Structures are given as structure tokens and as C-alpha cells.
Short mmCIF file of C-alpha atoms and ligand atoms in Angstrom, two decimals:
data_model
loop_
_atom_site.label_atom_id
_atom_site.label_comp_id
_atom_site.label_asym_id
_atom_site.label_seq_id
_atom_site.Cartn_x
_atom_site.Cartn_y
_atom_site.Cartn_z
CA UNK F 250 16.78 100.92 148.96
CA UNK F 251 18.38 98.42 146.44
CA UNK F 252 17.14 94.78 146.77
CA UNK F 253 19.94 92.28 146.88
CA UNK F 254 19.66 90.38 143.47
CA UNK F 255 22.80 88.44 143.22
CA UNK F 256 25.84 87.53 145.21
CA UNK F 257 29.30 88.28 143.64
CA UNK F 258 32.41 86.05 143.45
CA UNK F 259 35.82 87.36 144.27
CA UNK F 260 39.29 85.94 143.54
CA UNK F 261 40.49 83.18 145.75
CA UNK F 262 43.79 85.00 146.40
CA UNK F 263 45.12 88.24 147.67
CA UNK F 264 48.01 90.27 146.37
CA UNK F 265 51.52 89.98 148.05
CA UNK F 266 53.84 91.51 145.50
CA UNK F 267 53.06 94.37 143.07
CA UNK F 268 54.77 95.69 139.97
CA UNK F 269 54.34 99.36 139.20
CA UNK F 270 53.15 100.18 135.69
CA UNK F 271 53.94 103.27 133.79
CA UNK F 272 51.20 105.82 132.91
CA UNK F 273 51.77 107.56 129.58
CA UNK F 274 50.31 110.52 127.67
CA UNK F 275 48.43 110.29 124.40
CA UNK F 276 51.12 112.21 122.60
CA UNK F 277 53.62 109.47 123.83
CA UNK F 278 51.41 106.76 122.61
CA UNK F 279 50.88 108.23 119.20
CA UNK F 280 54.54 108.44 118.75
CA UNK F 281 55.12 104.95 120.19
CA UNK F 282 52.54 103.20 118.00
CA UNK F 283 53.85 104.93 114.91
CA UNK F 284 57.34 103.75 115.69
CA UNK F 285 55.88 100.19 116.18
CA UNK F 286 54.47 100.28 112.59
CA UNK F 287 50.91 100.21 114.19
CA UNK F 288 51.51 96.64 115.43
CA UNK F 289 50.91 96.04 119.04
CA UNK F 290 53.38 93.27 118.95
CA UNK F 291 56.11 95.78 118.23
CA UNK F 292 55.37 98.22 121.12
CA UNK F 293 57.76 98.21 123.98
CA UNK F 294 56.01 96.82 127.07
CA UNK F 295 57.08 99.87 129.22
CA UNK F 296 54.90 101.96 126.89
CA UNK F 297 51.86 99.83 127.72
CA UNK F 298 49.57 100.70 130.56
CA UNK F 299 47.24 97.56 130.69
CA UNK F 300 48.59 94.68 128.69
CA UNK F 301 45.89 92.43 127.32
CA UNK F 302 48.09 91.23 124.40
CA UNK F 303 48.01 87.71 125.54
CA UNK F 304 47.58 85.40 128.49
CA UNK F 305 50.67 83.42 127.45
CA UNK F 306 53.42 83.53 130.03
CA UNK F 307 52.14 86.58 131.48
CA UNK F 308 50.42 85.02 134.51
CA UNK F 309 51.11 85.77 138.23
CA UNK F 310 52.63 82.70 139.90
CA UNK F 311 51.45 81.80 143.41
CA UNK F 312 53.78 81.89 146.50
CA UNK F 313 53.66 78.04 146.23
CA UNK F 314 55.03 78.13 142.80
CA UNK F 315 57.70 80.76 143.61
CA UNK F 316 58.63 78.71 146.58
CA UNK F 317 59.24 75.78 144.18
CA UNK F 318 61.47 77.87 142.05
CA UNK F 319 63.95 77.81 144.94
CA UNK F 320 64.17 73.92 144.84
CA UNK F 321 65.07 73.65 141.30
CA UNK F 322 67.38 70.75 140.61
CA UNK F 323 69.44 72.05 137.84
CA UNK F 324 71.15 68.79 136.96
CA UNK F 325 71.63 68.41 133.27
CA UNK F 326 70.13 64.89 133.38
CA UNK F 327 67.39 63.41 135.52
CA UNK F 328 66.43 66.49 137.52
CA UNK F 329 64.01 65.62 140.41
CA UNK F 330 61.67 68.42 139.21
CA UNK F 331 61.29 66.64 135.85
CA UNK F 332 60.07 63.40 137.60
CA UNK F 333 57.62 65.24 139.77
CA UNK F 334 56.26 66.92 136.71
CA UNK F 335 56.01 63.73 134.79
CA UNK F 336 53.97 62.31 137.78
CA UNK F 337 51.63 65.29 137.51
CA UNK F 338 51.25 64.92 133.67
CA UNK F 339 50.10 61.33 134.34
CA UNK F 340 47.80 62.29 137.24
CA UNK F 341 46.14 65.34 135.46
CA UNK F 342 46.32 64.51 131.63
CA UNK F 343 46.30 60.82 132.06
CA UNK F 344 49.15 60.34 129.58
CA UNK F 345 51.88 57.84 130.51
CA UNK F 346 54.68 59.35 128.40
CA UNK F 347 55.95 62.74 128.60
CA UNK F 348 58.65 64.96 127.03
CA UNK F 349 59.11 68.60 128.18
CA UNK F 350 59.59 71.42 125.79
CA UNK F 351 60.39 75.09 126.27
CA UNK F 352 56.89 76.24 125.07
CA UNK F 353 53.94 74.91 123.05
CA UNK F 354 55.05 75.36 119.55
CA UNK F 355 58.17 73.17 120.25
CA UNK F 356 55.78 70.32 121.06
CA UNK F 357 53.71 71.17 117.85
CA UNK F 358 56.87 70.93 115.90
CA UNK F 359 57.59 67.33 117.24
CA UNK F 360 53.94 66.21 116.90
CA UNK F 361 54.00 67.59 113.19
CA UNK F 362 57.30 66.17 112.25
CA UNK F 363 56.67 62.79 113.67
CA UNK F 364 53.06 62.14 112.55
CA UNK F 365 52.73 63.99 109.25
CA UNK F 366 53.92 62.81 105.80
CA UNK F 367 54.20 65.18 102.77
CA UNK F 368 50.78 65.40 101.00
CA UNK F 369 48.77 64.59 104.13
CA UNK F 370 45.73 66.46 105.33
CA UNK F 371 45.07 67.50 108.91
CA UNK F 372 41.54 68.41 109.84
CA UNK F 373 40.97 70.53 112.92
CA UNK F 374 38.48 72.64 114.74
CA UNK F 375 39.75 75.94 113.32
CA UNK F 376 43.42 76.78 112.76
CA UNK F 377 45.76 78.21 115.30
CA UNK F 378 48.61 80.21 113.83
CA UNK F 379 51.63 78.25 115.07
CA UNK F 380 49.85 74.84 115.00
CA UNK F 381 48.90 75.22 111.41
CA UNK F 382 52.29 76.57 110.35
CA UNK F 383 54.04 73.51 111.88
CA UNK F 384 51.48 71.23 110.08
CA UNK F 385 52.23 72.96 106.76
CA UNK F 386 55.97 73.01 107.24
CA UNK F 387 55.77 69.09 107.71
CA UNK F 388 53.96 69.01 104.38
CA UNK F 389 50.39 68.80 105.31
CA UNK F 390 47.35 70.77 104.32
CA UNK F 391 45.16 71.93 107.23
CA UNK F 392 41.41 71.57 106.66
CA UNK F 393 38.90 73.41 108.96
CA UNK F 394 36.14 71.08 110.06
CA UNK F 395 34.61 73.39 112.91
CA UNK F 396 30.85 73.77 112.87
CA UNK F 397 29.64 76.84 110.92
CA UNK F 398 28.49 78.61 114.00
CA UNK F 399 32.02 79.18 115.09
CA UNK F 400 32.61 81.58 112.07
CA UNK F 401 29.66 83.70 113.05
CA UNK F 402 30.60 86.17 115.83
CA UNK F 403 26.98 86.56 116.89
CA UNK F 404 25.88 82.98 117.07
CA UNK F 405 25.06 82.05 120.71
CA UNK F 406 25.84 78.24 120.30
CA UNK F 407 27.27 77.07 123.75
CA UNK F 408 29.89 74.84 122.10
CA UNK F 409 31.15 76.69 119.06
CA UNK F 410 34.37 74.61 119.33
CA UNK F 411 32.57 71.40 118.19
CA UNK F 412 33.64 69.60 115.14
CA UNK F 413 31.14 69.08 112.33
CA UNK F 414 31.49 65.28 111.76
CA UNK F 415 29.85 65.64 108.25
CA UNK F 416 32.76 67.97 107.16
CA UNK F 417 35.25 65.62 108.62
CA UNK F 418 33.55 62.57 106.76
CA UNK F 419 33.52 64.63 103.47
CA UNK F 420 37.26 65.05 103.82
CA UNK F 421 37.89 61.37 104.59
CA UNK F 422 35.75 60.46 101.56
CA UNK F 423 37.74 62.86 99.39
CA UNK F 424 41.18 62.14 100.37
CA UNK F 425 41.03 58.68 102.15
CA UNK F 426 41.76 57.93 105.80
CA UNK F 427 45.31 56.93 105.21
CA UNK F 428 46.03 60.55 104.14
CA UNK F 429 44.82 61.77 107.59
CA UNK F 430 47.56 61.10 110.31
CA UNK F 431 45.32 62.61 113.00
CA UNK F 432 42.50 65.00 113.73
CA UNK F 433 43.67 68.02 115.63
CA UNK F 434 41.42 69.12 118.29
CA UNK F 435 41.85 72.30 120.43
CA UNK F 436 39.58 73.47 123.38
CA UNK F 437 38.65 76.19 123.89
CA UNK F 438 39.30 77.23 120.33
CA UNK F 439 41.46 80.37 120.53
CA UNK F 440 40.69 81.73 117.10
CA UNK F 441 37.02 81.17 117.40
CA UNK F 442 36.93 83.52 120.50
CA UNK F 443 37.89 81.04 123.20
CA UNK F 444 34.98 78.72 122.52
CA UNK F 445 34.76 75.13 123.87
CA UNK F 446 33.90 71.79 122.60
CA UNK F 447 31.22 69.51 124.30
CA UNK F 448 32.11 66.18 125.70
CA UNK F 449 29.21 64.74 123.65
CA UNK F 450 30.81 66.06 120.45
CA UNK F 451 34.26 64.89 121.41
CA UNK F 452 32.79 61.34 122.01
CA UNK F 453 31.07 61.50 118.56
CA UNK F 454 34.19 62.40 116.81
CA UNK F 455 36.11 59.71 118.62
CA UNK F 456 33.71 56.98 117.69
CA UNK F 457 33.55 58.28 114.07
CA UNK F 458 37.45 58.24 113.88
CA UNK F 459 37.58 54.68 115.56
CA UNK F 460 35.61 53.34 112.47
CA UNK F 461 38.24 54.83 110.19
CA UNK F 462 41.29 54.15 112.29
CA UNK F 463 42.32 57.70 112.63
CA UNK F 464 43.78 59.12 116.01
CA UNK F 465 42.76 62.16 117.79
CA UNK F 466 45.49 64.56 118.99
CA UNK F 467 44.65 67.37 121.41
CA UNK F 468 45.98 70.89 121.85
CA UNK F 469 45.36 71.03 125.55
CA UNK F 470 46.82 74.49 126.03
CA UNK F 471 43.56 75.81 127.83
CA UNK F 472 41.91 72.54 128.43
CA UNK F 473 41.06 73.45 131.99
CA UNK F 474 38.87 76.27 130.68
CA UNK F 475 37.18 73.80 128.31
CA UNK F 476 36.51 71.50 131.26
CA UNK F 477 35.05 74.45 133.05
CA UNK F 478 32.53 75.11 130.27
CA UNK F 479 31.60 71.36 130.15
CA UNK F 480 30.98 71.56 133.96
CA UNK F 481 28.88 74.69 133.69
CA UNK F 482 27.01 74.13 130.40
CA UNK F 483 26.75 70.39 129.73
CA UNK F 484 24.13 68.08 131.14
CA UNK F 485 25.58 65.54 133.37
CA UNK F 486 28.90 67.26 134.39
CA UNK F 487 27.67 69.85 137.00
CA UNK F 488 28.74 67.49 139.90
CA UNK F 489 32.03 66.40 138.39
CA UNK F 490 35.33 68.21 139.48
CA UNK F 491 37.55 69.95 136.90
CA UNK F 492 40.10 67.18 137.46
CA UNK F 493 37.74 64.49 136.53
CA UNK F 494 36.41 66.28 133.54
CA UNK F 495 39.96 67.17 132.17
CA UNK F 496 40.95 63.47 132.68
CA UNK F 497 37.92 62.23 130.82
CA UNK F 498 38.66 64.61 127.89
CA UNK F 499 42.23 63.47 127.60
CA UNK F 500 41.23 59.84 127.68
CA UNK F 501 39.76 60.13 124.06
CA UNK F 502 43.14 61.30 122.70
CA UNK F 503 46.20 59.41 121.59
CA UNK F 504 48.38 62.27 122.56
CA UNK F 505 48.34 65.99 123.35
CA UNK F 506 50.52 69.06 123.70
CA UNK F 507 50.26 72.05 125.98
CA UNK F 508 51.60 75.57 126.14
CA UNK F 509 52.09 75.61 129.85
CA UNK F 510 52.26 79.45 129.49
CA UNK F 511 48.45 79.38 129.82
CA UNK F 512 46.57 76.92 132.17
CA UNK F 513 49.63 76.18 134.26
CA UNK F 514 50.10 79.76 135.26
CA UNK F 515 53.84 79.85 134.65
CA UNK F 516 56.00 82.09 132.54
CA UNK F 517 57.56 79.37 130.33
CA UNK F 518 57.11 75.85 129.50
CA UNK F 519 55.52 73.30 127.25
CA UNK F 520 54.31 69.59 127.31
CA UNK F 521 54.32 66.82 124.73
CA UNK F 522 52.48 63.75 126.12
CA UNK F 523 51.14 60.53 124.62
CA UNK F 524 49.82 57.02 125.25
CA UNK F 525 51.84 55.83 122.16
CA UNK F 526 55.18 54.40 123.24
CA UNK F 527 56.59 54.45 119.75
CA UNK F 528 55.65 58.20 119.09
CA UNK F 529 57.14 58.94 122.48
CA UNK F 530 60.44 57.22 121.59
CA UNK F 531 60.61 59.42 118.46
CA UNK F 532 59.75 62.56 120.49
CA UNK F 533 62.28 61.81 123.03
CA UNK F 534 64.87 61.45 120.26
CA UNK F 535 63.79 64.57 118.37
CA UNK F 536 63.83 66.76 121.38
CA UNK F 537 67.56 66.43 121.98
CA UNK F 538 68.05 67.91 118.46
CA UNK F 539 65.96 71.05 118.96
CA UNK F 540 65.28 71.70 122.72
CA UNK F 541 67.84 69.77 125.13
CA UNK F 542 67.90 66.59 126.88
CA UNK F 543 64.62 64.69 127.25
CA UNK F 544 64.52 65.45 131.01
CA UNK F 545 64.53 69.16 130.63
CA UNK F 546 63.58 70.13 127.05
CA UNK F 547 64.84 73.65 127.13
CA UNK F 548 63.65 74.37 130.56
CA UNK F 549 65.41 74.96 133.88
CA UNK F 550 64.59 72.51 136.64
CA UNK F 551 62.94 75.38 138.54
CA UNK F 552 60.60 76.01 135.52
CA UNK F 553 59.52 72.34 135.63
CA UNK F 554 58.96 72.71 139.42
CA UNK F 555 56.68 75.79 138.82
CA UNK F 556 54.79 73.84 136.08
CA UNK F 557 54.15 70.95 138.29
CA UNK F 558 52.76 73.08 140.98
CA UNK F 559 50.82 75.27 138.69
CA UNK F 560 49.04 72.05 137.49
CA UNK F 561 47.86 71.47 140.94
CA UNK F 562 46.48 74.92 141.18
CA UNK F 563 44.95 75.07 137.69
CA UNK F 564 42.33 72.39 138.30
CA UNK F 565 41.08 74.16 141.47
CA UNK F 566 37.41 75.16 140.60
CA UNK F 567 37.58 78.78 142.32
CA UNK F 568 40.67 79.62 140.37
CA UNK F 569 39.09 78.75 137.02
CA UNK F 570 35.82 80.41 138.01
CA UNK F 571 37.57 83.70 138.95
CA UNK F 572 39.53 83.59 135.84
CA UNK F 573 36.71 83.06 133.48
CA UNK F 574 34.51 85.27 135.67
CA UNK F 575 36.80 88.24 134.98
CA UNK F 576 36.56 87.77 131.27
CA UNK F 577 32.73 87.48 131.76
CA UNK F 578 32.65 90.74 133.78
CA UNK F 579 34.40 92.57 130.98
CA UNK F 580 31.98 91.18 128.38
CA UNK F 581 28.96 92.19 130.41
CA UNK F 582 30.26 95.75 130.76
CA UNK F 583 30.97 96.03 127.05
CA UNK F 584 27.46 94.91 126.39
CA UNK F 585 26.18 97.85 128.36
CA UNK F 586 27.76 100.11 125.56
CA UNK F 587 26.40 98.07 122.76
CA UNK F 588 30.10 97.22 121.67
CA UNK F 589 30.13 94.22 119.22
CA UNK F 590 32.10 91.23 120.32
CA UNK F 591 32.10 87.47 119.91
CA UNK F 592 29.27 85.75 121.74
CA UNK F 593 29.11 83.65 124.07
CA UNK F 594 31.79 85.28 125.99
CA UNK F 595 34.97 83.12 125.76
CA UNK F 596 37.28 81.63 128.18
CA UNK F 597 40.62 83.43 127.97
CA UNK F 598 39.66 86.64 126.17
CA UNK F 599 37.05 89.02 124.67
CA UNK F 600 37.16 89.22 120.98
CA UNK F 601 35.97 92.52 119.67
CA UNK F 602 34.14 92.28 116.29
CA UNK F 603 36.26 94.69 114.24
CA UNK F 604 34.19 94.13 111.10
CA UNK F 605 30.98 95.42 112.90
CA UNK F 606 32.97 97.97 115.12
CA UNK F 607 34.70 99.67 111.97
CA UNK F 608 32.07 98.68 109.47
CA UNK F 609 33.15 101.46 107.05
CA UNK F 610 36.67 99.85 106.60
CA UNK F 611 37.07 96.95 103.94
CA UNK F 612 38.91 94.00 105.21
CA UNK F 613 42.08 94.80 103.18
CA UNK F 614 42.35 97.97 105.23
CA UNK F 615 42.94 95.77 108.32
CA UNK F 616 40.07 96.83 110.57
CA UNK F 617 41.23 94.68 113.45
CA UNK F 618 44.92 95.89 113.19
CA UNK F 619 43.45 99.39 113.03
CA UNK F 620 41.20 98.96 116.04
CA UNK F 621 43.94 97.40 118.21
CA UNK F 622 46.11 100.53 117.41
CA UNK F 623 43.30 103.10 118.21
CA UNK F 624 42.63 101.44 121.63
CA UNK F 625 46.22 101.62 122.40
CA UNK F 626 46.37 105.28 121.48
CA UNK F 627 43.23 105.99 123.52
CA UNK F 628 44.36 104.59 126.78
CA UNK F 629 47.57 102.40 126.63
CA UNK F 630 45.49 99.26 126.81
CA UNK F 631 47.14 96.62 124.40
CA UNK F 632 45.28 94.01 122.56
CA UNK F 633 46.03 92.04 119.49
CA UNK F 634 44.87 91.53 115.89
CA UNK F 635 43.13 88.17 115.13
CA UNK F 636 41.94 88.75 111.54
CA UNK F 637 43.32 88.91 108.14
CA UNK F 638 46.86 89.68 109.20
CA UNK F 639 46.99 86.64 111.49
CA UNK F 640 45.32 84.40 108.82
CA UNK F 641 48.39 85.03 106.54
CA UNK F 642 48.56 84.04 102.91
CA UNK F 643 47.37 80.94 101.22
CA UNK F 644 50.75 78.85 100.60
CA UNK F 645 49.47 77.71 97.19
CA UNK F 646 47.94 80.98 95.69
CA UNK F 647 50.05 83.51 97.67
CA UNK F 648 46.79 85.63 98.09
CA UNK F 649 45.67 86.99 101.54
CA UNK F 650 43.31 84.57 103.29
CA UNK F 651 40.09 86.51 104.09
CA UNK F 652 38.83 84.92 107.36
CA UNK F 653 35.19 85.61 108.30
CA UNK F 654 36.31 86.54 111.65
CA UNK F 655 38.07 89.93 111.97
CA UNK F 656 38.66 90.33 115.61
CA UNK F 657 40.71 92.25 118.26
CA UNK F 658 41.56 90.00 121.18
CA UNK F 659 41.71 91.45 124.72
CA UNK F 660 43.32 88.55 126.56
CA UNK F 661 43.44 88.25 130.27
CA UNK F 662 46.64 87.16 132.09
CA UNK F 663 45.67 84.97 135.08
CA UNK F 664 45.65 86.58 138.47
CA UNK F 665 47.26 89.80 137.20
CA UNK F 666 44.63 92.61 136.81
CA UNK F 667 41.95 93.91 139.04
CA UNK F 668 38.32 94.72 138.31
CA UNK F 669 39.27 98.40 138.10
CA UNK F 670 41.68 97.63 135.34
CA UNK F 671 38.82 95.95 133.46
CA UNK F 672 36.62 99.20 134.02
CA UNK F 673 39.31 101.36 132.50
CA UNK F 674 39.60 99.03 129.62
CA UNK F 675 35.89 98.91 128.94
CA UNK F 676 35.66 102.65 129.19
CA UNK F 677 38.54 103.23 126.75
CA UNK F 678 36.85 100.90 124.14
CA UNK F 679 33.57 102.62 124.65
CA UNK F 680 35.08 106.07 123.98
CA UNK F 681 36.90 104.60 120.71
CA UNK F 682 33.44 103.26 119.80
CA UNK F 683 31.77 106.76 120.05
CA UNK F 684 34.44 108.06 117.70
CA UNK F 685 34.56 105.12 115.34
CA UNK F 686 33.42 106.97 112.26
CA UNK F 687 36.53 109.19 112.18
CA UNK F 688 38.91 106.23 112.23
CA UNK F 689 40.89 105.56 109.00
CA UNK F 690 42.35 102.19 107.98
CA UNK F 691 45.94 100.98 107.56
CA UNK F 692 48.21 99.77 104.57
CA UNK F 693 50.88 97.08 105.06
CA UNK F 694 54.28 98.36 104.50
CA UNK F 695 56.47 95.36 105.63
CA UNK F 696 55.51 91.72 105.57
CA UNK F 697 57.66 88.87 106.91
CA UNK F 698 57.43 85.43 105.41
CA UNK F 699 56.17 83.44 108.50
CA UNK F 700 53.51 84.52 111.08
CA UNK F 701 53.33 87.90 109.66
CA UNK F 702 51.13 89.27 112.60
CA UNK F 703 54.17 89.39 114.97
CA UNK F 704 56.43 91.54 112.89
CA UNK F 705 54.42 93.13 110.06
CA UNK F 706 54.50 96.89 109.79
CA UNK F 707 51.70 99.21 108.82
CA UNK F 708 51.12 102.94 107.97
CA UNK F 709 47.97 104.96 108.28
CA UNK F 710 46.06 105.69 105.11
N1 F0G I 1057 48.14 76.47 120.87
C1 F0G I 1057 47.36 77.32 121.35
C2 F0G I 1057 45.88 77.10 121.31
C3 F0G I 1057 47.74 78.60 121.69
O1 F0G I 1057 47.02 79.61 122.09
C4 F0G I 1057 49.26 78.71 121.63
C5 F0G I 1057 49.89 80.14 121.90
C6 F0G I 1057 50.08 77.72 121.14
C7 F0G I 1057 49.46 76.50 120.76
C8 F0G I 1057 51.55 77.90 120.97
O2 F0G I 1057 52.18 77.85 122.21
O3 F0G I 1057 53.09 80.15 122.47
O4 F0G I 1057 53.68 78.31 123.99
O5 F0G I 1057 54.55 78.27 121.61
N2 F0G I 1057 49.23 81.09 122.02
C9 F0G I 1057 49.64 82.36 122.40
C10 F0G I 1057 48.49 83.36 122.39
C11 F0G I 1057 50.90 82.89 121.76
O6 F0G I 1057 48.71 84.48 122.53
O7 F0G I 1057 47.32 82.94 122.17
P1 F0G I 1057 53.51 78.72 122.59
#
């Protein structure tokens, strides 16, 4: 008889509505992926069985959020949903000023345009694709100041999202504090594998920046997950609530932006928020040029209501634990098969280490792009490339950037898939792993100018 060794957790919700998904044959998938130029972004979603492309806008809303959609106040100006959302931004992120945007990158655009001058430098804890592009388009050079451990997929550091203050100081010495409009901090760090920063590190960065007169700005897109990791990994936080930890994190920042399509468990929405009244006034003016009036920012009233309600749900401990617990479950099962992926297991996704997985392919044969296509062909599970294609080209030299991390991301939408879906996914990857030596690389046949990973096309070598 088996002895009871551990007690399991289960999701704090049950399923009320289901959406059928299509099962496809391998022949169909071979054809579909070829037509998509071996780029999983170009697949039709109806050809996908389990969609782990992203956790962005793909979440299942609760009945409470759906009920909120019915009370959308679709007034052009001054919608009541806007004021409710603003109250919640103050309550959960602690920022007095708020401008809604249709999604995260619209807020990144405003932050970059308002704060950056041509020739500036923006240090950050690893780049994110859209964040860095908006910084570059505003005339800045992004400088990575994350700790070295973040670039090593096998390093077990519990806070791989931490900033290396020595790297930051080196940049300040080189270019001068007046060339640094802000330090850009994200948590958990998407491209590092969903790795969090610690509160201790954040405080250290804050006190360093205070001595230099540099502000901190926060990409709070998945901040709730960072708060969960602080609660479960950092001394002194076990008894604090997610709400308290999130509030403390935000207190060290001058302002922040959020892609609400993640933590807030909605399908669309973004947030720009700050303590700085002058920056707020500029954002409120800029938003009407690109998004819509400052009381809707490209959103319908009902979307703002769903965001406000999602915010109340995102800080519930059981929700976050189940969300991260599912990612952990997937990681632990992959571990049984010896499949290489980024450790520790991250917040929103598993990042397969494509360099180790397909160690016979050089990086310019796009191992991660190849692996994502092969997993799709095997089972219809869709992940995404996060390696040399996502890293793009150096704007100065025009050469590929060769990132140390060459990863395939399997991202978990919130409240969408069951444990059985995860089992099917793991077994598909294990099957591709057994057959890995027969896999050939890809060549790029079409490359768009911006964010090439979205629309680039490839062919088999
Ligand atoms: N910041 C982070 C950390 C993100 O992950 C994203 C989006 C954005 C900003 C931009 O927000 O998409 O609402 O405009 N990440 C998605 C992803 C696309 O799949 O990781 P957006």
C-alpha cells in the first residue's frame, strides 16, 4: 500500500462554460506549419490543439468578470467603469495617477516618448521585445544589467530577475546619470524564464538610484507572480498577503505600466500609472493622439470593468498558487524525462532549453524556432520561439543578436487548461526529445523590419 507523502492542491474554481477544440492529424499539421513558414505565430488557431503560445489575453474570465461586462458604461467620456478601475489602480498598485491603454505596449510607447531623450541609455533587468523596441524608437540604447545567473538556464538562483548593481553603477560611471532617464525593472522577467526579483534587491537598487537621482519604472505586467515568489522564497514575507507585497513593490517606483492581458485575467487592456503629476499630465495628453480619450484609452467600458474585477481576483493567494502550481507541475513532469529547461521553474511558462535539446544545431539554424515547429507537428501543441529570432538585429551593426538563451516558451493561459492537457503536452515533448537527433534546422526566408519573430518565415534546411 502506498504511504501518503504529500497533499495536492487543486484549482479554486470549477468549469462553467467549455470551448471545443479541434483534433488534427499529423499530415494536416505538417501542411499547416509549412504554410505558416514554420512560425507558430502564423498558424491559424483552429489548427492548434493545446495553445501555449502566450498567456496574454488568453485567460478565462470568471463569472464575476463576465457579469461586469454587462454593466459596461459605454459613454465616450467619464465612464463609471473607468472611475472604478482607477480606484482599484490606487488600491492595488498604489499609484495616484492612471491612464488606461488598449494593451501594454501602448503604455510602453507613452513611457518611452515622455521620459526618453535621443542619446539616452535605459538600463533594465533583461530586455523584453516590445519594451526595448519602444525605448529604441524614442532614441535610447537599452543596456542589460541583470545578474549573470539569469543568462544561464541551469543556474538555480531563486531570484534570477535581480539587478546587478555593479553593472548599473558601471553604466552610470560611463555615461553619467543625466543620460539615464530611468531604470526599467520587470518582474518576473519574461525573457529570463519568468524569473522574479527579490524585495531586498529592489530596495538595494532603489537606494543606489536615490543617490544618483534616477527614477525606477516598473513593468508590472506579471507583478502578482513576482509577489508570490517573494512570499514563498524570501525571508520575512511568508506571512504577508499578495496584496501587501504587491503594494510594497510598487512603492519603490515612480511609475509603472501593465499589460492587463496577463495578471488581470482579461482578454484586452493596459495600464499606465504614476506618482508623478507632470508625467501623468503628459501621458493624459499623449493618449488622446494614439489611443482614445483619457477615460477609455482604446478600451470599451465593459473591458475596464472586467479589468477592475480581475484585479480583485489576481491578488487572491489560491488563484496565484494554482496558476504557478500548474507551471510547476509541467516542469516536474518534464524533469522525469530529463528534458532540458530553464531552472528554477518560472511563473508563467516553461522555457525549454533549445540549445541543449537540439545541441547538434548551430544558433543560426534557429534551434528554438525549429523545436517549436517540431512540437506542433508532433501533437498540435503550440509554443513560441524566444531566442535568436526574438532577439532581432543590433540596430547599429545590423547583425543578428546572439542571445545566450535560446528557448521555446510554453506559456500557460490562466484558468484554461487541465492537468490532462499538461500531461499530453509533456508526453509530446518527450516524444520529440527521443527523436531529437533526426531533427534538421531552418533557414529564414522572410524577415520583417520590426519584431521579426511575429511575422518572419522559415523553410526546412
Ligand atoms: N511587458 C511584458 C513583460 C510582456 O510580457 C508583454 C507582452 C508586454 C510588456 C507588452 O504587452 O502585449 O499587452 O502589448 N507579452 C506577451 C507575451 C505578448 O506573450 O509574453 P502587450
